[in-house]
Coordinates of C-alpha atoms in Angstrom, one line a residue:
Chain A
M1 CA 22.9 218.2 240.0
R2 CA 25.8 220.2 241.5
I3 CA 25.6 223.2 243.8
H4 CA 27.5 226.4 243.0
A5 CA 28.1 229.4 245.3
D6 CA 29.3 232.9 244.7
I7 CA 31.0 233.9 248.0
G8 CA 31.2 237.5 246.7
K9 CA 27.4 237.8 246.8
C10 CA 26.8 235.9 250.0
Q11 CA 25.6 238.1 252.9
G12 CA 25.4 235.5 255.6
Y13 CA 21.6 235.5 255.8
G14 CA 21.7 231.8 256.3
N15 CA 18.3 230.9 254.7
C16 CA 20.1 228.1 252.8
V17 CA 21.4 226.5 256.1
A18 CA 18.0 226.7 257.7
I19 CA 16.4 224.7 254.8
D20 CA 19.2 222.4 253.7
A21 CA 21.8 221.8 256.4
K22 CA 23.0 218.7 254.6
H23 CA 24.5 220.8 251.8
F24 CA 25.1 224.2 253.3
D25 CA 26.8 225.7 256.3
L26 CA 28.3 229.1 257.2
D27 CA 31.8 229.8 258.2
D28 CA 32.8 232.0 261.2
D29 CA 32.7 235.1 259.0
G30 CA 29.1 234.2 257.9
M31 CA 30.1 233.2 254.4
V32 CA 28.3 230.2 252.8
V33 CA 30.2 226.9 252.8
V34 CA 29.0 224.1 250.4
I35 CA 29.6 221.0 252.5
D36 CA 28.8 218.6 249.7
D37 CA 28.1 220.0 246.2
A38 CA 26.5 216.8 244.9
V39 CA 22.7 216.7 245.1
A40 CA 20.9 213.4 244.8
P41 CA 17.6 213.3 242.9
D42 CA 15.6 212.8 246.1
E43 CA 17.3 215.8 247.7
L44 CA 16.7 218.2 244.8
D45 CA 13.4 219.7 246.1
T46 CA 15.0 220.7 249.4
T47 CA 18.2 222.1 247.7
E48 CA 16.1 224.0 245.2
E49 CA 14.0 225.5 248.1
A50 CA 17.3 226.6 249.7
V51 CA 18.4 228.2 246.4
R52 CA 15.1 230.0 246.1
S53 CA 15.4 231.3 249.7
C54 CA 18.6 233.1 249.1
P55 CA 17.9 236.9 249.2
V56 CA 20.9 237.7 247.1
S57 CA 20.9 234.7 244.7
A58 CA 24.4 233.6 245.8
I59 CA 23.7 229.9 245.3
W60 CA 22.4 227.9 242.4
T61 CA 22.3 224.3 241.0
Q62 CA 23.4 223.1 237.6
A63 CA 23.5 219.7 235.9
A64 CA 26.8 218.0 236.6
G65 CA 29.0 218.3 233.5
G66 CA 26.9 221.2 232.2
P67 CA 28.3 224.4 230.8
A68 CA 30.9 226.3 232.8
D69 CA 30.0 228.4 235.8
E70 CA 28.8 232.0 235.5
Chain B
M1 CA -6.1 223.3 238.4
S2 CA -6.9 227.0 238.2
E3 CA -6.8 228.5 234.7
R4 CA -6.2 232.1 235.5
V5 CA -4.3 233.2 238.6
V6 CA -4.5 236.9 239.4
L7 CA -1.8 238.3 241.6
V8 CA -2.5 241.7 243.2
G9 CA 0.8 243.3 244.1
S10 CA 4.1 243.3 242.3
S11 CA 6.6 243.1 245.1
V12 CA 8.5 240.0 246.3
A13 CA 5.5 238.1 247.6
G14 CA 3.6 238.5 244.3
V15 CA 6.6 237.8 242.0
R16 CA 7.7 234.8 244.0
T17 CA 4.2 233.3 243.8
A18 CA 4.4 233.7 240.0
Q19 CA 7.8 232.1 239.8
D20 CA 6.9 229.2 242.1
L21 CA 3.7 228.6 240.0
R22 CA 5.8 228.3 236.9
S23 CA 8.5 226.2 238.4
G24 CA 5.8 224.0 239.9
G25 CA 4.4 223.3 236.4
F26 CA 1.4 225.7 236.4
D27 CA 0.6 226.3 232.7
G28 CA -2.4 228.6 233.0
E29 CA -2.6 232.3 232.7
I30 CA -1.0 234.6 235.3
V31 CA -1.9 238.2 235.5
M32 CA -0.1 240.5 237.9
L33 CA -1.5 243.9 238.9
G34 CA 1.0 246.5 240.2
A35 CA -0.1 249.8 241.6
E36 CA 3.3 251.2 241.0
R37 CA 4.6 251.8 237.5
E38 CA 8.1 250.4 238.3
L39 CA 9.1 246.9 237.2
P40 CA 9.1 244.6 240.3
Y41 CA 12.0 245.3 242.6
D42 CA 13.3 244.0 246.0
K43 CA 12.7 246.3 248.9
P44 CA 15.3 245.5 251.6
P45 CA 18.1 247.3 249.7
L46 CA 16.1 250.5 249.5
S47 CA 17.2 251.7 253.0
K48 CA 20.7 250.3 252.6
Q49 CA 22.6 249.5 249.4
V50 CA 20.4 251.7 247.2
L51 CA 20.9 254.7 249.5
V52 CA 24.7 254.4 249.7
G53 CA 25.0 253.6 246.0
T54 CA 26.5 250.1 246.2
M55 CA 23.5 248.6 244.3
S56 CA 21.7 250.2 241.3
E57 CA 18.1 250.0 240.4
D58 CA 18.9 247.3 237.9
D59 CA 20.5 245.3 240.7
I60 CA 17.3 245.0 242.7
G61 CA 15.0 243.9 239.9
L62 CA 13.0 240.8 240.7
L63 CA 11.9 239.5 237.3
G64 CA 15.2 238.1 236.1
A65 CA 16.8 238.5 232.7
G66 CA 13.8 237.1 230.8
G67 CA 11.4 239.8 232.1
W68 CA 7.7 239.2 232.0
D69 CA 7.9 236.9 229.0
G70 CA 10.5 234.7 230.6
L71 CA 8.2 234.3 233.5
G72 CA 5.1 233.9 231.4
V73 CA 3.3 236.6 233.3
D74 CA 0.9 239.3 232.0
G75 CA 2.3 242.2 234.0
R76 CA 0.0 245.2 234.3
L77 CA 1.8 248.1 236.0
G78 CA 0.2 251.3 237.1
Q79 CA -3.0 249.4 237.6
R80 CA -4.5 249.5 241.1
A81 CA -7.1 247.0 242.3
T82 CA -9.9 249.0 243.8
A83 CA -12.5 246.3 244.8
L84 CA -13.0 242.6 244.9
D85 CA -16.2 240.7 244.2
V86 CA -15.7 237.1 245.6
D87 CA -19.1 235.9 244.1
E88 CA -18.3 237.1 240.6
R89 CA -14.6 236.3 241.1
L90 CA -13.8 239.7 239.7
V91 CA -11.2 242.4 240.6
A92 CA -12.1 246.0 239.8
V93 CA -9.1 247.9 238.5
E94 CA -8.3 251.6 238.3
G95 CA -6.2 252.4 235.2
G96 CA -7.0 249.2 233.4
D97 CA -9.5 246.5 232.7
D98 CA -11.3 244.6 235.5
V99 CA -10.1 241.1 235.6
E100 CA -11.7 237.7 236.4
Y101 CA -9.8 235.1 238.4
D102 CA -10.0 231.4 239.2
A103 CA -7.4 231.9 241.9
L104 CA -6.6 235.3 243.5
V105 CA -3.5 236.1 245.5
I106 CA -3.6 239.3 247.6
A107 CA -0.1 240.7 248.0
T108 CA -0.7 244.4 248.4
G109 CA 1.7 244.8 251.2
V110 CA 1.8 247.7 253.6
R111 CA 2.4 251.5 253.4
P112 CA 4.3 253.6 255.9
R113 CA 2.4 255.2 258.7
T114 CA 2.7 259.0 258.6
L115 CA 2.8 261.6 261.3
P116 CA -0.6 262.7 262.5
G117 CA -2.2 266.0 261.5
G118 CA -0.4 266.4 258.3
L119 CA 2.9 267.1 260.1
G120 CA 4.9 265.3 257.5
D121 CA 3.3 267.0 254.5
H122 CA 6.5 268.7 253.4
Q123 CA 9.0 268.2 250.6
S124 CA 11.9 267.6 253.0
V125 CA 10.0 264.8 254.8
F126 CA 10.3 261.2 253.4
T127 CA 9.1 257.7 254.2
V128 CA 11.0 254.7 252.8
R129 CA 8.9 252.1 251.1
E130 CA 8.9 252.4 247.4
L131 CA 11.7 252.7 244.8
R132 CA 10.8 256.4 244.2
D133 CA 11.3 257.0 247.9
G134 CA 14.7 255.5 247.9
R135 CA 15.6 257.4 244.7
E136 CA 14.5 260.8 246.1
L137 CA 16.0 260.2 249.5
S138 CA 19.3 259.1 247.9
R139 CA 19.3 262.4 246.0
A140 CA 18.5 264.4 249.1
L141 CA 21.3 262.8 251.2
A142 CA 23.8 263.5 248.4
H143 CA 23.3 267.1 249.3
G144 CA 24.5 266.5 252.8
G145 CA 22.7 266.7 256.2
P146 CA 21.7 267.1 258.8
L147 CA 19.2 264.2 258.7
M148 CA 16.5 263.7 261.2
V149 CA 15.1 260.2 261.6
V150 CA 11.8 260.1 263.4
G151 CA 11.1 256.7 265.0
A152 CA 13.7 254.2 266.2
G153 CA 12.6 251.2 264.2
F154 CA 14.5 249.1 261.7
I155 CA 13.9 251.2 258.6
G156 CA 14.9 254.4 260.4
A157 CA 17.9 252.7 261.9
E158 CA 19.1 251.4 258.5
V159 CA 18.6 254.9 257.0
A160 CA 20.6 256.4 259.9
S161 CA 23.4 253.9 259.3
S162 CA 23.4 254.5 255.5
A163 CA 23.5 258.2 256.0
R164 CA 26.4 258.1 258.5
S165 CA 28.4 256.0 256.1
L166 CA 27.9 258.9 253.6
G167 CA 29.2 261.3 256.2
V168 CA 25.8 262.8 256.9
E169 CA 25.1 264.2 260.4
V170 CA 22.2 262.2 261.9
T171 CA 19.8 262.6 264.8
M172 CA 17.3 259.9 265.6
A173 CA 14.2 260.8 267.6
E174 CA 12.2 258.2 269.4
A175 CA 8.9 259.0 271.2
L176 CA 9.4 256.3 273.8
A177 CA 12.0 256.2 276.5
A178 CA 13.7 253.1 275.1
P179 CA 14.6 253.0 271.4
F180 CA 13.9 249.7 269.5
D181 CA 12.0 248.5 272.6
R182 CA 8.9 247.5 270.7
V183 CA 10.6 244.7 268.7
L184 CA 13.7 243.9 270.7
G185 CA 12.8 244.7 274.3
T186 CA 14.6 247.2 276.5
E187 CA 18.0 245.5 277.1
V188 CA 18.7 244.6 273.5
G189 CA 17.3 247.9 272.4
R190 CA 19.8 249.6 274.6
H191 CA 22.6 247.6 273.0
L192 CA 21.5 248.7 269.6
T193 CA 21.1 252.3 270.7
E194 CA 24.8 252.2 271.9
L195 CA 25.8 250.9 268.4
H196 CA 24.1 254.0 266.9
R197 CA 25.6 256.4 269.4
S198 CA 29.1 254.9 269.0
H199 CA 28.8 255.6 265.3
G200 CA 27.9 259.3 265.9
V201 CA 24.1 259.2 265.8
D202 CA 22.6 261.6 268.2
V203 CA 19.8 259.5 269.7
L204 CA 17.0 261.5 271.4
T205 CA 14.5 259.7 273.5
E206 CA 11.0 260.7 274.8
A207 CA 11.0 263.0 271.8
S208 CA 7.5 263.3 270.3
V209 CA 7.3 265.5 267.2
A210 CA 5.0 268.5 267.7
A211 CA 5.8 270.4 264.6
I212 CA 7.9 270.4 261.4
E213 CA 8.3 273.9 260.1
P214 CA 9.7 274.5 256.6
T215 CA 12.8 276.6 256.3
R216 CA 14.8 277.7 253.3
D217 CA 17.2 274.7 253.7
G218 CA 14.9 272.1 255.0
A219 CA 12.9 272.1 258.2
V220 CA 13.0 272.7 261.9
V221 CA 11.7 269.7 263.9
R222 CA 10.1 270.8 267.2
F223 CA 9.4 268.3 269.9
A224 CA 6.6 268.4 272.5
D225 CA 9.0 269.1 275.4
G226 CA 10.5 272.1 273.7
R227 CA 13.6 270.6 272.2
S228 CA 14.2 271.3 268.5
R229 CA 16.6 270.4 265.7
E230 CA 17.2 271.7 262.2
A231 CA 17.4 269.2 259.4
A232 CA 17.9 269.3 255.7
T233 CA 16.0 266.0 255.4
V234 CA 13.5 264.2 257.7
V235 CA 12.8 260.5 257.4
V236 CA 9.7 259.2 259.2
G237 CA 9.8 255.5 260.1
I238 CA 6.9 254.9 262.6
G239 CA 5.4 251.7 261.5
T240 CA 3.1 250.5 258.7
I241 CA -0.5 250.1 257.7
P242 CA -1.7 247.1 255.7
N243 CA -3.1 248.0 252.3
T244 CA -6.6 246.4 252.7
E245 CA -9.0 249.3 252.0
W246 CA -9.8 248.0 248.5
L247 CA -11.0 244.8 250.2
V248 CA -13.5 246.3 252.6
S249 CA -16.5 245.9 250.4
S250 CA -15.6 242.3 249.5
G251 CA -16.7 241.0 252.9
I252 CA -13.5 238.9 253.4
P253 CA -12.3 239.1 257.0
L254 CA -9.9 242.0 257.7
E255 CA -8.3 242.9 261.0
D256 CA -4.9 244.5 260.8
G257 CA -4.4 242.6 257.5
V258 CA -6.2 239.9 255.6
L259 CA -7.0 237.0 258.0
V260 CA -5.9 233.7 256.4
D261 CA -5.6 230.1 257.6
E262 CA -2.3 228.3 258.1
G263 CA -2.0 227.8 254.4
C264 CA -2.6 231.5 253.6
A265 CA -6.1 230.8 252.2
V266 CA -9.0 233.1 253.0
Q267 CA -11.5 230.7 254.5
A268 CA -14.6 232.7 253.6
A269 CA -13.8 233.0 249.8
E270 CA -13.0 230.1 247.5
G271 CA -9.7 230.5 245.6
V272 CA -8.6 233.6 247.5
Y273 CA -5.2 233.7 249.2
A274 CA -3.1 236.4 250.9
V275 CA 0.7 236.5 251.2
G276 CA 3.5 238.8 252.5
D277 CA 3.2 241.8 254.7
V278 CA -0.6 242.2 254.2
A279 CA -1.4 238.6 255.3
R280 CA -2.3 237.8 258.9
R281 CA -1.8 234.1 259.1
W282 CA -3.2 231.7 261.7
D283 CA -0.6 229.9 263.7
P284 CA -2.0 226.5 264.8
A285 CA 0.6 226.0 267.5
T286 CA -0.6 229.1 269.5
D287 CA -4.0 229.8 267.9
V288 CA -3.0 233.3 267.1
Y289 CA -3.2 235.3 263.9
R290 CA 0.1 237.0 263.1
R291 CA 1.1 239.5 260.5
V292 CA 4.8 239.2 259.8
E293 CA 6.7 241.8 257.7
H294 CA 9.8 239.7 257.0
W295 CA 11.2 239.1 253.5
T296 CA 11.8 235.4 254.3
S297 CA 8.1 234.9 255.4
A298 CA 6.8 236.4 252.2
V299 CA 9.0 234.0 250.2
E300 CA 7.8 231.0 252.2
Q301 CA 4.1 232.0 252.0
A302 CA 4.4 232.6 248.2
H303 CA 5.7 229.0 247.8
A304 CA 3.0 227.6 250.1
V305 CA 0.3 229.3 248.1
A306 CA 1.7 228.3 244.7
Q307 CA 1.8 224.7 245.8
Q308 CA -1.8 224.9 247.0
I309 CA -3.0 226.4 243.7
I310 CA -1.2 223.6 241.8
H311 CA -2.1 220.8 244.3
P312 CA -5.4 221.8 245.9
L313 CA -5.7 218.6 247.9
A314 CA -2.2 218.5 249.4
P315 CA -1.7 219.6 253.0
A316 CA -0.4 223.2 253.2
E317 CA 3.2 223.8 254.1
A318 CA 3.6 224.8 257.7
A319 CA 5.0 228.2 258.7
K320 CA 8.7 228.2 259.6
A321 CA 10.7 230.1 262.3
P322 CA 10.1 233.9 261.9
Y323 CA 13.4 235.3 260.7
F324 CA 14.7 238.6 259.7
W325 CA 17.9 240.6 259.3
S326 CA 19.1 244.2 259.3
D327 CA 22.4 245.6 258.4
Q328 CA 23.6 248.6 260.4
F329 CA 27.1 250.1 260.7
G330 CA 28.6 247.0 259.1
T331 CA 27.0 244.8 261.7
K332 CA 24.6 242.1 260.6
I333 CA 21.7 242.0 263.1
Q334 CA 19.7 238.8 262.7
M335 CA 16.6 237.7 264.6
V336 CA 14.7 234.4 264.9
G337 CA 11.6 233.7 266.8
R338 CA 9.3 236.2 268.7
P339 CA 10.9 238.3 271.4
G340 CA 7.4 239.5 272.3
D341 CA 6.6 236.0 273.6
A342 CA 9.5 236.0 276.1
D343 CA 9.4 236.7 279.8
R344 CA 13.2 237.0 280.1
V345 CA 16.2 238.0 278.0
D346 CA 19.9 237.5 278.6
L347 CA 22.7 239.1 276.7
H348 CA 25.8 236.9 276.1
T349 CA 29.1 237.4 274.5
F350 CA 30.8 234.7 272.5
E351 CA 34.3 235.0 271.2
V352 CA 34.7 233.7 267.7
K353 CA 38.1 234.0 265.9
G354 CA 39.1 236.7 268.4
V355 CA 36.0 238.8 267.9
D356 CA 33.3 239.3 270.5
R357 CA 29.8 238.5 269.2
T358 CA 26.8 239.6 271.1
V359 CA 23.8 237.3 271.3
A360 CA 20.5 238.0 273.0
L361 CA 18.6 234.9 274.1
Y362 CA 15.0 235.3 274.9
S363 CA 13.0 232.7 276.9
S364 CA 9.5 232.0 278.0
A365 CA 9.3 229.9 281.2
G366 CA 12.8 228.7 280.5
A367 CA 12.1 227.7 276.9
F368 CA 13.9 229.3 274.0
A369 CA 11.6 232.0 272.5
A370 CA 13.9 234.1 270.3
G371 CA 17.4 234.9 269.5
V372 CA 19.1 238.1 268.2
T373 CA 22.7 238.0 267.0
F374 CA 25.0 240.9 266.3
G375 CA 27.6 240.0 263.6
W376 CA 27.4 236.3 263.9
P377 CA 25.4 234.7 261.1
R378 CA 26.5 231.2 262.1
G379 CA 25.1 231.8 265.6
I380 CA 21.7 232.8 264.3
A381 CA 21.7 229.7 262.0
A382 CA 22.1 227.6 265.1
C383 CA 19.3 229.5 266.9
R384 CA 17.1 228.9 263.8
A385 CA 17.7 225.2 263.8
A386 CA 16.9 225.1 267.5
W387 CA 13.7 227.2 267.5
A388 CA 11.2 224.8 266.1
S389 CA 11.5 222.5 269.1
R390 CA 11.7 225.4 271.7
P391 CA 14.4 223.6 273.8
P392 CA 15.5 225.0 277.2
V393 CA 17.3 228.2 276.6
A394 CA 20.3 226.8 278.4
D395 CA 20.7 224.2 275.7
V396 CA 20.8 226.9 273.0
E397 CA 23.4 228.8 275.0
R398 CA 25.5 225.6 275.3
T399 CA 25.2 225.0 271.5
L400 CA 26.4 228.5 270.9
H401 CA 29.4 227.9 273.2
T402 CA 30.3 224.8 271.3
L403 CA 29.9 226.6 268.0
S404 CA 32.1 229.5 269.1
S405 CA 34.9 227.2 270.1
G406 CA 35.2 225.1 266.9
M407 CA 33.6 223.8 263.8
A408 CA 30.6 222.0 265.2
P409 CA 27.7 221.8 262.7
V410 CA 24.9 224.3 263.2
A411 CA 22.1 221.7 262.6

């Protein structure tokens, strides 16, 4: 699975970082930074929890090689 | 596994429980009772984006594109739960059929406290909790001010900020000497008060409302010490009351909310859980029951309960660091931990990319208890990562220094 982020939606709430710091960080302006967009199968539960925790749905996962982004 | 889960409450805690049940593989029946007639919506934007018009009612919907069917939920709106019988496993419903459950999730939330003695029973006086409140207040503010905000809490502060951005004249009246003192403490409350004053909010302190008298254009608000102000619109934000009256006859333990164990289960009644603002959850680390009105806590609790319904024998997910945010005057105010536990607070300024960021670090006997950041999301992320182990507060300060000077990881 791959992680996608919509910077335009991000509000810097940081729930993703609190749950999955391996894949997510924030920059100095508080915008989400995807450190590594590849999610291994054993990491998926944590990454999905981070995705669900976003109050503004700015991040999501999608199968690698799947349909184009939103 | 339970065959029918009944969710009482159609806000974020209830909807997230339903979503997490489905994504966790629950294939039984899910019934959701909502007292309001509105489709489920997210509440944080009501005092912010919905008021200033940057988000529409469609934007704050919680169900997703597939609606009820996509979620596999029997949504029953305009149906209010009026009683619970834990022996018969039955919820009595006003405006619809009573419903039996195998698992019950109480997510009835809170309602705004109102001024005593019917002082606020007037058409120009609003509270902000439901979508219709946001809708009506938005309409009122479009006609201009002045706006009087009664109570210096976060809802009132966000309404004040939204109204100022619309060009409305705003007065905020706080009964106590120090605004925001209850949540943030005096020093940080003062900092936030200055933010409001610098954006043109007239902040009155030690101002207890004695009367609100209707006028042709709104109301005159009179305070106990003789001060008074005219206002076209009055918004009252003086706290909340958990919606538990319908549970009184059920015998489940109630005390400023529904008392639940660390997994959000009601110990006295099999298959009954409570999540979100109405739940007062036991914290094993401190042996204290706490009711937390944070969006993030509601989402975490919903997930924990869904997991328990699906996997009844698995250990419950532990509570995470209390965390919340507020947006005021373009500044993101974020908090982690419990300032009320602290015996000391220090305000720090960190320069990040040429901009000063204010951070309040709270400590209890030298250990980090809470952090509040103004306009520095990355700083609060570092505080959140630190909170679980309650390190010396000096360590957290050092981490923030490192963070402000470069690209160190937050966790």
